[in-house]
CSV table of C-alpha atoms in Angstrom, one decimal:
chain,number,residue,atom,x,y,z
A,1,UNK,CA,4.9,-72.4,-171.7
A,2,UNK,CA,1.7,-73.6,-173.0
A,3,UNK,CA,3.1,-75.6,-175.2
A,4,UNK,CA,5.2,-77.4,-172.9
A,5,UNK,CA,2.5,-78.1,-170.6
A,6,UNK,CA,0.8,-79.9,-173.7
A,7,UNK,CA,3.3,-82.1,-174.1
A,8,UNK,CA,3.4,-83.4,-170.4
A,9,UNK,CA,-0.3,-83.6,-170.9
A,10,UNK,CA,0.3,-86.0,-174.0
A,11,UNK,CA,3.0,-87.5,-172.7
A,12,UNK,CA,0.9,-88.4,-169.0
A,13,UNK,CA,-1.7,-89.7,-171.4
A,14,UNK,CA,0.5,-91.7,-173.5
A,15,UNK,CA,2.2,-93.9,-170.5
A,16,UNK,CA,-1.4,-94.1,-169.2
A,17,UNK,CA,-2.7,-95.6,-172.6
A,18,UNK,CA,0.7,-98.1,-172.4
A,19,UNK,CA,-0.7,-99.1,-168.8
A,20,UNK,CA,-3.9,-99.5,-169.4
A,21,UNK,CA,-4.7,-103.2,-168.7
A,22,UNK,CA,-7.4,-105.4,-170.2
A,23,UNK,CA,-9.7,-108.7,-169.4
A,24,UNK,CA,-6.4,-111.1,-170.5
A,25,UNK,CA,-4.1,-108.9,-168.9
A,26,UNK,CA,-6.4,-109.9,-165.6
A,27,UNK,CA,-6.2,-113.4,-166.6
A,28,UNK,CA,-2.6,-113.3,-166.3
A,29,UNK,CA,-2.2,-111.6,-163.0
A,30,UNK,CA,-4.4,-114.2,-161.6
A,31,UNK,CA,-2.8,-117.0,-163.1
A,32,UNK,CA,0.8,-115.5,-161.2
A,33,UNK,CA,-1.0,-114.5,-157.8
A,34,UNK,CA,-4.4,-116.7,-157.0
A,35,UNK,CA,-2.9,-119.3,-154.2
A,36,UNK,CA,-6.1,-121.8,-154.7
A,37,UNK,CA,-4.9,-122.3,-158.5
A,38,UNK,CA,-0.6,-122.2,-157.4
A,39,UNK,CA,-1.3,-124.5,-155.0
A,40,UNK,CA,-3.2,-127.1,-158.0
A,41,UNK,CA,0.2,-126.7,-159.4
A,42,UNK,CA,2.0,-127.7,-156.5
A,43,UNK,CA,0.2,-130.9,-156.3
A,44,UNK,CA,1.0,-131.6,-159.8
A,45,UNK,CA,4.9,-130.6,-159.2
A,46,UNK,CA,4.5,-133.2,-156.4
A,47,UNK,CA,3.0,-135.9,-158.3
A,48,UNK,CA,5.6,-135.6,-160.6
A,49,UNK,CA,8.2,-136.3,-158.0
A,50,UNK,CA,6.6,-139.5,-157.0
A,51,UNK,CA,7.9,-140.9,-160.8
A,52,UNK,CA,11.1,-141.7,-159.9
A,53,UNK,CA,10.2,-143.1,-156.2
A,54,UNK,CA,8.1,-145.7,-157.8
A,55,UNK,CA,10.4,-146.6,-160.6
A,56,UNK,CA,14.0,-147.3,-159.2
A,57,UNK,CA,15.1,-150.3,-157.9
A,58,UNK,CA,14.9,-151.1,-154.0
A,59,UNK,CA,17.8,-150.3,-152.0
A,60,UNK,CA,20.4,-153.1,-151.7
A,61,UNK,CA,21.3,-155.0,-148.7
A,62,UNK,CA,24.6,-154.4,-146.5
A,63,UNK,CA,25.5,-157.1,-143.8
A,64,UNK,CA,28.2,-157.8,-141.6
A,65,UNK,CA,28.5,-160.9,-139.1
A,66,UNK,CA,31.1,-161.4,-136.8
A,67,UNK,CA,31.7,-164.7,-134.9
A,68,UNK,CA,32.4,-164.3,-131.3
A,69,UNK,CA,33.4,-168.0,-131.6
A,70,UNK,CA,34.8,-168.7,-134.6
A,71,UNK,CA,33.7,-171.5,-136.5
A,72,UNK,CA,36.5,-173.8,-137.0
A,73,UNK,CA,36.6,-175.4,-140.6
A,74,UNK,CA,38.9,-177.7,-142.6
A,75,UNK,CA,41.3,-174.0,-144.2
A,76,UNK,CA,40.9,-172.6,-141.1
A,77,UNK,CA,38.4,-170.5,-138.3
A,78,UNK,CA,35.5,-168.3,-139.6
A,79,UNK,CA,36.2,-164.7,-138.5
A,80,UNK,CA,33.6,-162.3,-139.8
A,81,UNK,CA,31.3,-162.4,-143.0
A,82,UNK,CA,30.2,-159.9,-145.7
A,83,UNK,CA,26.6,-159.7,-147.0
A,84,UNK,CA,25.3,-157.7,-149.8
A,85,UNK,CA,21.9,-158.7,-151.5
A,86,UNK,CA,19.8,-156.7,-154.1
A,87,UNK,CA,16.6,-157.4,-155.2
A,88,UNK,CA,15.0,-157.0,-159.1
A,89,UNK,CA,11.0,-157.3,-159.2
A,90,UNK,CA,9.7,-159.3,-162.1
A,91,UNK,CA,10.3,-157.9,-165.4
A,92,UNK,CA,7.8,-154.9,-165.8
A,93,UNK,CA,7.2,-154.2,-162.8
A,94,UNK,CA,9.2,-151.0,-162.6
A,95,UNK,CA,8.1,-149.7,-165.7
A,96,UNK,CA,4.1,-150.5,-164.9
A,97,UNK,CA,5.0,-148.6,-161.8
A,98,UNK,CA,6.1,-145.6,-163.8
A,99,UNK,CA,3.4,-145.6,-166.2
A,100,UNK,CA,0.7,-145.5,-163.3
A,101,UNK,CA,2.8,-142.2,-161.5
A,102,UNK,CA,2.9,-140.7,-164.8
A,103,UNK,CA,-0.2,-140.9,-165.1
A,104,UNK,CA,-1.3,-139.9,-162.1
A,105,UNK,CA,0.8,-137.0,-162.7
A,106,UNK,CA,-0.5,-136.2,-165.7
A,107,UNK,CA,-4.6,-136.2,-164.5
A,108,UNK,CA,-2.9,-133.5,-161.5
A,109,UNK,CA,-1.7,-131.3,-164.4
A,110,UNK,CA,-5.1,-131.6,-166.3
A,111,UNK,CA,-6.9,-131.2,-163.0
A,112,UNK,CA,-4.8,-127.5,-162.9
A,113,UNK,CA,-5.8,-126.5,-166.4
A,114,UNK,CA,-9.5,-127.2,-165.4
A,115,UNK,CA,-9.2,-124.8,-162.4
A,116,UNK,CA,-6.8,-122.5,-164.5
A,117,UNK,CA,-10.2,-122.4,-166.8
A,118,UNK,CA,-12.5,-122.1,-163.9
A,119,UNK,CA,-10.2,-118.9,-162.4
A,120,UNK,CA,-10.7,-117.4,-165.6
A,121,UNK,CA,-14.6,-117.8,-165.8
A,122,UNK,CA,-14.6,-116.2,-162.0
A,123,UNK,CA,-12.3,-113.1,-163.3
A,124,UNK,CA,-15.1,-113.1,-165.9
A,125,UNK,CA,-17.9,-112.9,-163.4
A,126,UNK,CA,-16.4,-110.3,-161.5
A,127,UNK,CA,-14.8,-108.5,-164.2
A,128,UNK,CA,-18.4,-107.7,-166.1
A,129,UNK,CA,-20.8,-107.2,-163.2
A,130,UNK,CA,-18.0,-103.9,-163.1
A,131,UNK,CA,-18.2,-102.6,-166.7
A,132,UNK,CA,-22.3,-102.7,-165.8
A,133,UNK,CA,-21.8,-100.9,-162.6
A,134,UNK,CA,-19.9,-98.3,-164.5
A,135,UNK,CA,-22.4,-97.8,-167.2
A,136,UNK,CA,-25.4,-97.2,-165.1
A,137,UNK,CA,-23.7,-94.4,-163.1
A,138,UNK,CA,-22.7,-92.9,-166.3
A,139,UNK,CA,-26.8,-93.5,-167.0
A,140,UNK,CA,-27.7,-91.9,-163.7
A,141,UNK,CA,-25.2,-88.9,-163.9
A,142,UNK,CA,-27.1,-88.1,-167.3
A,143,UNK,CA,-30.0,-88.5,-166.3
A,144,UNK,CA,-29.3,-86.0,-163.0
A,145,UNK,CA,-27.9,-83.8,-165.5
A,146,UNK,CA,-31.5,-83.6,-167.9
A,147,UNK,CA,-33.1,-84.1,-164.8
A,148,UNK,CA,-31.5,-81.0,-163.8
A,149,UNK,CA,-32.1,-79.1,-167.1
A,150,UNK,CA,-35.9,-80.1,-166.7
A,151,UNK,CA,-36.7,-78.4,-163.6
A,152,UNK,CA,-34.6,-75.5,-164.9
A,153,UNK,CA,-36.8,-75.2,-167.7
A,154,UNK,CA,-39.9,-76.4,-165.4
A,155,UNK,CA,-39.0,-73.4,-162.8
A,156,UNK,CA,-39.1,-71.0,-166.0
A,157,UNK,CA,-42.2,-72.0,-167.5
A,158,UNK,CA,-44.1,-71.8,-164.0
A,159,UNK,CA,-42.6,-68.4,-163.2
A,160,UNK,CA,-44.1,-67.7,-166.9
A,161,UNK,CA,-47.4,-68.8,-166.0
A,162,UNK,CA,-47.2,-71.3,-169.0
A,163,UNK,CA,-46.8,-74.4,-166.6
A,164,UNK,CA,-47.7,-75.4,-163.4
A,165,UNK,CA,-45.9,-75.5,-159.7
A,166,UNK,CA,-46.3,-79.4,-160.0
A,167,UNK,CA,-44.2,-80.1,-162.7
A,168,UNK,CA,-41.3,-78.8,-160.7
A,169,UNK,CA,-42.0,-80.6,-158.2
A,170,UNK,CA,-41.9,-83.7,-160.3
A,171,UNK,CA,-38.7,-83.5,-161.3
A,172,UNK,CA,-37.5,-82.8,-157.7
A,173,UNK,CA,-38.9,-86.5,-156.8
A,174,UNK,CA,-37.3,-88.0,-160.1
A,175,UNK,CA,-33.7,-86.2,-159.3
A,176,UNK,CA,-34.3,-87.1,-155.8
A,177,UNK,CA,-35.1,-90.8,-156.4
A,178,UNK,CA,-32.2,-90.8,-159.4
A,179,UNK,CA,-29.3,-89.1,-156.5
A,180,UNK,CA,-30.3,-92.0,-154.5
A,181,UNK,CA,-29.4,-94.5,-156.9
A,182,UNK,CA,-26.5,-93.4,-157.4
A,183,UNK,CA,-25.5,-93.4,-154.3
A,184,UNK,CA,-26.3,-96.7,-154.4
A,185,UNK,CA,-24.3,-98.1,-157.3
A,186,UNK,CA,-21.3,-95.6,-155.9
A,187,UNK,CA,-21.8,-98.0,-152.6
A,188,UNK,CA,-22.2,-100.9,-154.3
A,189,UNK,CA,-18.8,-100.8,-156.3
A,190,UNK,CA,-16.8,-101.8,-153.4
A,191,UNK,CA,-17.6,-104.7,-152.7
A,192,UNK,CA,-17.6,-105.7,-156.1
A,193,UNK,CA,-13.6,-104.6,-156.5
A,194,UNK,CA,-13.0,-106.9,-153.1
A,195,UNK,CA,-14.5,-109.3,-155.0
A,196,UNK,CA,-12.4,-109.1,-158.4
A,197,UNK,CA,-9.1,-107.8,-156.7
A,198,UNK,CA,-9.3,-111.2,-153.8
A,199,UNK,CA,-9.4,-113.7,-157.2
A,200,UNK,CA,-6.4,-111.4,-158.6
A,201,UNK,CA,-4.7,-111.8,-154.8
A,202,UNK,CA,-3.7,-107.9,-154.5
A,203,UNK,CA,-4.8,-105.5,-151.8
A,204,UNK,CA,-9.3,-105.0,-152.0
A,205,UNK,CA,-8.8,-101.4,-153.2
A,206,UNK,CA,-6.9,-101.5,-155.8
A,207,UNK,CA,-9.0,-99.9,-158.9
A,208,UNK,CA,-9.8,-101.9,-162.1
A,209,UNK,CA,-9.6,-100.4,-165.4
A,210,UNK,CA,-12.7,-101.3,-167.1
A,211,UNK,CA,-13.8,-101.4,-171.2
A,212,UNK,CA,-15.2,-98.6,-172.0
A,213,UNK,CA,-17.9,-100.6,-174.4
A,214,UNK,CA,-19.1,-104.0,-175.2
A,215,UNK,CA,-20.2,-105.7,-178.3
A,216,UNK,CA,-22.1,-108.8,-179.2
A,217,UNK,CA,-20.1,-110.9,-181.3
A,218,UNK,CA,-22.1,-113.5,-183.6
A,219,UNK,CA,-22.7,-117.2,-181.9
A,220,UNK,CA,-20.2,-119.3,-183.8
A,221,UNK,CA,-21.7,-122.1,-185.7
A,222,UNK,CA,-18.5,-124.4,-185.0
A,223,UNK,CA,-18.4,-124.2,-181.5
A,224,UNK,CA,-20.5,-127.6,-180.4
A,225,UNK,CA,-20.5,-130.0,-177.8
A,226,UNK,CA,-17.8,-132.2,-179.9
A,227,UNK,CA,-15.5,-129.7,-178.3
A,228,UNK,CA,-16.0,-130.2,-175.1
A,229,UNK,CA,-14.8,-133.8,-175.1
A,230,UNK,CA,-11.6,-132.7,-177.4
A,231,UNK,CA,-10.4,-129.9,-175.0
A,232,UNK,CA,-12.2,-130.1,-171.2
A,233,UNK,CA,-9.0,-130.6,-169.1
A,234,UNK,CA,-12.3,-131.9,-166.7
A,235,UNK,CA,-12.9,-135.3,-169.0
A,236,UNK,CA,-9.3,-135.5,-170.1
A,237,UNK,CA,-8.4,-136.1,-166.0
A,238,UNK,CA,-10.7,-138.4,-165.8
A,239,UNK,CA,-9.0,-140.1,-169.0
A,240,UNK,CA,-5.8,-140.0,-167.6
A,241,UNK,CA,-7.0,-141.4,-164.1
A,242,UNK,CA,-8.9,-144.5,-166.0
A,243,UNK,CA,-5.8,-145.2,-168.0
A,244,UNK,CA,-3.5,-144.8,-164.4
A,245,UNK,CA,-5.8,-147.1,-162.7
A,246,UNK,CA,-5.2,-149.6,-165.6
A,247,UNK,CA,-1.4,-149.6,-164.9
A,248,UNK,CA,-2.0,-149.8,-161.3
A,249,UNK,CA,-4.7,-152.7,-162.4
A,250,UNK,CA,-0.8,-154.4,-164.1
A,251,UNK,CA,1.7,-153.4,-161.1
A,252,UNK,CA,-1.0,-155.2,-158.8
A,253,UNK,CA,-0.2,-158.8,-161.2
A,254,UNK,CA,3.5,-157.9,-161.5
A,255,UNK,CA,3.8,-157.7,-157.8
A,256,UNK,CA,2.1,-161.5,-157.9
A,257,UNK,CA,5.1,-162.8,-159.3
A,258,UNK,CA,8.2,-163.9,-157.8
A,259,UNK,CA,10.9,-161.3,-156.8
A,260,UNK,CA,14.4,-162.2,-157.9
A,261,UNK,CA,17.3,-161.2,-155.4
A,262,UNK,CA,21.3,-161.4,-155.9
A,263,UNK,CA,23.9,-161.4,-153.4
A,264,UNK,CA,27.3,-161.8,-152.6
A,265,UNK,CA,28.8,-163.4,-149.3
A,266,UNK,CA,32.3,-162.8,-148.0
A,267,UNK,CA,34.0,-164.7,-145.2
A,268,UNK,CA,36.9,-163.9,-143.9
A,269,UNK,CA,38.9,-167.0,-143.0
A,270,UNK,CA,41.8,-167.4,-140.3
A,271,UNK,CA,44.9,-169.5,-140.6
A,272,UNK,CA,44.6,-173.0,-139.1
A,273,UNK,CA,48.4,-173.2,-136.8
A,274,UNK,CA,46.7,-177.2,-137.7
A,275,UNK,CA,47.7,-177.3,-141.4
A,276,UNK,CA,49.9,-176.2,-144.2
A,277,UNK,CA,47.5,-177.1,-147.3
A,278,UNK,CA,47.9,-174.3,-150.1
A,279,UNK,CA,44.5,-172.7,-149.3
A,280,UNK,CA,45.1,-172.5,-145.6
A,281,UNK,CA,43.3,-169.0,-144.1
A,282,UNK,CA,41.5,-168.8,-147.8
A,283,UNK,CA,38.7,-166.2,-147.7
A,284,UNK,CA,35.4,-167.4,-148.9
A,285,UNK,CA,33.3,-166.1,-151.6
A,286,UNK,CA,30.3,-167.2,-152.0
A,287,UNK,CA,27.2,-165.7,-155.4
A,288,UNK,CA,24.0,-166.1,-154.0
A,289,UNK,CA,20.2,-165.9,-155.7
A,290,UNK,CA,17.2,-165.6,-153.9
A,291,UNK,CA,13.4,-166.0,-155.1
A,292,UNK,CA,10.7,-164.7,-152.9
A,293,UNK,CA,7.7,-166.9,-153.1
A,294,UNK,CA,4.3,-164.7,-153.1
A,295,UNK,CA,2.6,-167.3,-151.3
A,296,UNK,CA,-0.1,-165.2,-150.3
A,297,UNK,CA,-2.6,-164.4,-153.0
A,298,UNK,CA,-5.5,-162.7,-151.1
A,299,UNK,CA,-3.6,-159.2,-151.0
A,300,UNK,CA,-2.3,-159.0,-154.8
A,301,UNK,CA,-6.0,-160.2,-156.0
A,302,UNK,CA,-7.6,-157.8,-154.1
A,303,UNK,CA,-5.2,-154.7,-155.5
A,304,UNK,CA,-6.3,-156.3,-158.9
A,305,UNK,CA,-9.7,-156.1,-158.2
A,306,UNK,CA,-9.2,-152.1,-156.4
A,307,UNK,CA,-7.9,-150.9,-159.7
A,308,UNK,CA,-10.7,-152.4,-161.7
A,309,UNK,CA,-13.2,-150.9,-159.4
A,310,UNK,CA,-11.6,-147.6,-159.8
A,311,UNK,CA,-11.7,-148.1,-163.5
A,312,UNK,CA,-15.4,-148.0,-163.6
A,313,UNK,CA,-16.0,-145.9,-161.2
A,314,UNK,CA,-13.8,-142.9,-163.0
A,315,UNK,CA,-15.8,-144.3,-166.5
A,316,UNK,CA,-18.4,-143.4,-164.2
A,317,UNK,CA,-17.6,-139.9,-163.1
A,318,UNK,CA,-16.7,-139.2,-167.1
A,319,UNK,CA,-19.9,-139.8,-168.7
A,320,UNK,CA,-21.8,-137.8,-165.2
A,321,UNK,CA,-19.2,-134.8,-166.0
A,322,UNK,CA,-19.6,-135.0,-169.6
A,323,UNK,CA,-23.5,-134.7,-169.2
A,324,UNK,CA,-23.3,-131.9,-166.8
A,325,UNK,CA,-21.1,-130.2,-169.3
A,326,UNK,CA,-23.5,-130.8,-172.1
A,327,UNK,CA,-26.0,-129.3,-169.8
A,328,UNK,CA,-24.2,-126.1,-168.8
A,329,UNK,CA,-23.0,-125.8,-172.4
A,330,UNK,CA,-26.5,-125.5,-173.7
A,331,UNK,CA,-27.5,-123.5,-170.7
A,332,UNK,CA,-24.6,-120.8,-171.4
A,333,UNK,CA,-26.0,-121.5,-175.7
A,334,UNK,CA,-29.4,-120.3,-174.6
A,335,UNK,CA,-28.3,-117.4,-172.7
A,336,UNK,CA,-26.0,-116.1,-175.6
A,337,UNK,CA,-29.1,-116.0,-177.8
A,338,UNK,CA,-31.3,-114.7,-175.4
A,339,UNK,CA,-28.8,-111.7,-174.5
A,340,UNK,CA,-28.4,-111.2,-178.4
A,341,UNK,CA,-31.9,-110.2,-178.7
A,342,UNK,CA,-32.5,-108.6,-176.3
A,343,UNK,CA,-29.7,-106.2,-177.4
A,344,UNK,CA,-31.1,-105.8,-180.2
A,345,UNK,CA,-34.2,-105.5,-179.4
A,346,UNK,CA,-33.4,-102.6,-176.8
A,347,UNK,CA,-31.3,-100.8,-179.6
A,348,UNK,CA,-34.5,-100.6,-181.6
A,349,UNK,CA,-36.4,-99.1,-178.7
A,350,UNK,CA,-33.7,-96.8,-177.5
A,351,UNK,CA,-33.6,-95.5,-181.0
A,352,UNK,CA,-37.8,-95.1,-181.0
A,353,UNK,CA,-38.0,-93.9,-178.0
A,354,UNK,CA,-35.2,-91.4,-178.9
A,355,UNK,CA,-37.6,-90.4,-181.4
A,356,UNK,CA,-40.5,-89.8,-179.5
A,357,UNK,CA,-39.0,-88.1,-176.7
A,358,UNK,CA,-37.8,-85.1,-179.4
A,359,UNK,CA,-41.1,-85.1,-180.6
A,360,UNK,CA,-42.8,-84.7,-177.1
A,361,UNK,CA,-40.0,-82.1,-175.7
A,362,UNK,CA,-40.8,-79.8,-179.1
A,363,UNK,CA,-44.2,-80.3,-177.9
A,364,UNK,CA,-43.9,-79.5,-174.5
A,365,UNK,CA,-41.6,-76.3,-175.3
A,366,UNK,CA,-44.5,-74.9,-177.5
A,367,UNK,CA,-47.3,-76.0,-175.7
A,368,UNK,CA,-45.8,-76.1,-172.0
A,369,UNK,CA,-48.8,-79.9,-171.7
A,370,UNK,CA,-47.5,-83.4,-171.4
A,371,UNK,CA,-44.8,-82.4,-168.8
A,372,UNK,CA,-45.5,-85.8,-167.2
A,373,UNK,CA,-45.0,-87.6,-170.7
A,374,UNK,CA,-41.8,-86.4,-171.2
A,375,UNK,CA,-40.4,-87.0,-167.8
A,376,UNK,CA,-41.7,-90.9,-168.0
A,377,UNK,CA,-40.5,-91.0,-171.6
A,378,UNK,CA,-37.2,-89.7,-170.3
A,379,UNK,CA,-36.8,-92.4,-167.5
A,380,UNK,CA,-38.3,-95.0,-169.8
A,381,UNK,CA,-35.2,-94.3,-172.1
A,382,UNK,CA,-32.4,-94.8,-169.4
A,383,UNK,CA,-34.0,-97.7,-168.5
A,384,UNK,CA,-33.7,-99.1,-171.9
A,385,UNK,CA,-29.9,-98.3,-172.2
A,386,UNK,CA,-29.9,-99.7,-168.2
A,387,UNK,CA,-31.2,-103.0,-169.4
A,388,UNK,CA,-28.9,-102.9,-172.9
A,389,UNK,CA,-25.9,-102.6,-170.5
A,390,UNK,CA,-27.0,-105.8,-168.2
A,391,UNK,CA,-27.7,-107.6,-171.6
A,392,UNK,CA,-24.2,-107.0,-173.0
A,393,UNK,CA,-22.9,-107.8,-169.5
A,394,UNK,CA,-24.9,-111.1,-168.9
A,395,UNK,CA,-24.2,-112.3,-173.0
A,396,UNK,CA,-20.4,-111.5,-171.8
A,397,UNK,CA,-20.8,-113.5,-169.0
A,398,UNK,CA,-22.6,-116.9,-170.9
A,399,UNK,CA,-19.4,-116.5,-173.3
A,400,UNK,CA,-17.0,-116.7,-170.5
A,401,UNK,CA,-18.8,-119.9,-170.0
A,402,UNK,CA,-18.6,-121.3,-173.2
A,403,UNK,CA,-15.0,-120.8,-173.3
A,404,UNK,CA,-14.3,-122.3,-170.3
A,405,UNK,CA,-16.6,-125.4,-171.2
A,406,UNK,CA,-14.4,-125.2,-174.6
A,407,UNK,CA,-11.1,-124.1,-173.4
A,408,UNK,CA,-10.2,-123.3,-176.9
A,409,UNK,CA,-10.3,-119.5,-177.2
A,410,UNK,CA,-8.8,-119.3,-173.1
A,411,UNK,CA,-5.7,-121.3,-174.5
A,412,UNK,CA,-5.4,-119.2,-177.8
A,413,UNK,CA,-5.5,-115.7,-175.9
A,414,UNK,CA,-3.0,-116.6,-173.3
A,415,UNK,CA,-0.6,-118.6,-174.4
């Protein structure tokens, strides 16, 4: 029976471990569910569709006439007539249309990967703060535990007579003020998993599984700000909105141009009772071309002009965005570095403080002195592993940044 009951244990462990979700498995699920970033691709699904209104041909003319009067003529009266006219723009014009849709088109796509990237970065954000959450109530629950062992030992030595009353009584603040906090952090998780479950689009409450440890990876030398005008979907929109503008800047001096129209007229033709010639009651059909005559220049010079405006002004927005990238990208640089060594730098003191903390405790248990020392030591040392775990979290955090500044390792992880 025991054995069995191993098994479902393993087996209850094993579709747990198959279920267990990470970061990029977050990524995903917001990428399916967050309605801000489906509704970017909706825009760009209905810029698409404004391709082939722009590049087809207008609709052709139908016309039908018929004379109340006749009109009498030498082969007979003039019954009804048949109109049907198209019209061609000047050569181009249709496909200088296109181009500028496209275009247009294409900037809405680029415009979704840059909020695709941003959605990611915000997962990030709310994604981290979590693991940190989680690490200093594990902090806190240890230190209630010690704190708890203390006063054990605290009570023992006082009842000895080899310590006094007030050393208990310290510990009773220090587990009171630790209980406290975690209250605290127990109170503050909610909101945080509101937070990260609304970007994900699923019900506030549902739980997030969360790494169990973080490392800080080395600062790669190749990533630099050459990278950010390669891959930002941000400067690439911008690109794509310059180069739309400059087709708009050609449909505005194709539409200058004459238009060309072809037509056909069909009469229908009575009998004359007045004559017997051969081609008495003939129908008449009659090839017509039209030319319209863009008279007006004021409207198609000022187009010209809009689209040139519009060129510099995106040129414009791309070198502001490019510099605010640059900015943020040595911002998120900085922090990395800064995060890095602080890590290490709280590793080393966890480690000495480790040290001196056995050697104070050994004292303490011979001596019953320095109560107070150890207890400060104690707290001093979760508050080094406290600030290790908001280092990891905040270098996690400036990385998140950098790849979304990047977009390289976003694309590579979830393609």
């Amino acid at each position: 029976m025991k054995f069995i009951i191993n098994i479902i244990i393993l087996l209850i462990l094993g579709i747990t471990a198959g279920q267990a979700q990470t970061l990029n498995d977050y990524f995903s699920i917001a990428v399916e569910n967050n309605p801000g970033l489906q509704a970017r691709y909706k825009e760009f699904e209905a810029a698409m569709q404004k391709v082939p209104q722009v590049s087809t041909l207008p609709d052709p003319n139908f016309s039908f006439g018929y004379f109340i009067s006749p009109v009498e003529t030498r082969v007979g009266p003039q019954r009804a007539k048949f109109s049907l006219t198209q019209m061609f723009p000047w050569f181009g014009t249709l496909k200088a249309r296109e181009d500028a849709a496209t275009l247009q088109a294409e900037a809405k796509y680029q415009a979704f990967l840059d909020a695709r990237n941003r959605l990611y970065f915000l997962v990030a954000t709310a994604y981290f703060p979590l693991y940190e959450l989680k690490k200093w109530k594990q902090i806190e629950k240890e230190n209630i535990d010690i704190l708890k062992s203390y006063k054990t030992i605290a009570t023992r030595k006082y009842e000895n007579g080899t310590a006094p009353m007030v050393d208990v009584l310290r510990v009773d603040m220090m587990l009171n003020d630790a209980q406290t906090r975690l209250k605290i952090l127990n109170d503050k998780e909610k909101p945080l998993l509101s937070a990260f479950n609304n970007l994900l689009d699923r019900n506030e409450n549902e739980p997030v599984e969360v790494s169990g440890s973080l490392s800080v990876e080395n600062i790669p030398g190749t990533v630099s700000r050459d990278s950010l005008i390669a891959h930002n979907p941000a400067l690439s929109r911008l690109e794509l909105k310059t180069r739309a503008s400059e087709a708009s800047e050609v449909v505005a001096q194709k539409q200058g141009l004459p238009n060309v129209g072809v037509g056909l007229d069909y009469v229908v033709v009575g009998k004359s009772s007045a004559m017997t010639a051969s081609d008495n009651g003939k129908d008449v059909l009659m090839p017509m071309v039209s030319v319209s005559i863009p008279l007006f220049r004021k409207k198609y010079k000022a187009a010209e002009r809009e689209a040139q405006l519009m060129q510099e002004s995106f040129s414009l927005q791309k070198k502001n965005v490019l510099n605010t990238l640059v900015s943020e990208f040595d911002r998120a640089k900085f922090e990395m570095q800064q995060q890095q060594q602080l890590v290490q730098l709280y590793d080393e003191q966890i480690q000495t403080t480790q040290q001196s903390l056995n050697l104070l405790f050994s004292a303490y248990g011979n001596s019953g002195k320095e109560f107070e020392e150890v207890l400060r030591m104690q707290q001093q040392l979760f508050q080094y592993e406290k600030n290790k775990a908001s280092a990891l979290t905040e270098f996690q955090v400036a990385q998140a940044k950098i790849k979304t500044l990047t977009t390289k390792t976003f694309d590579n992880e979830n393609k």
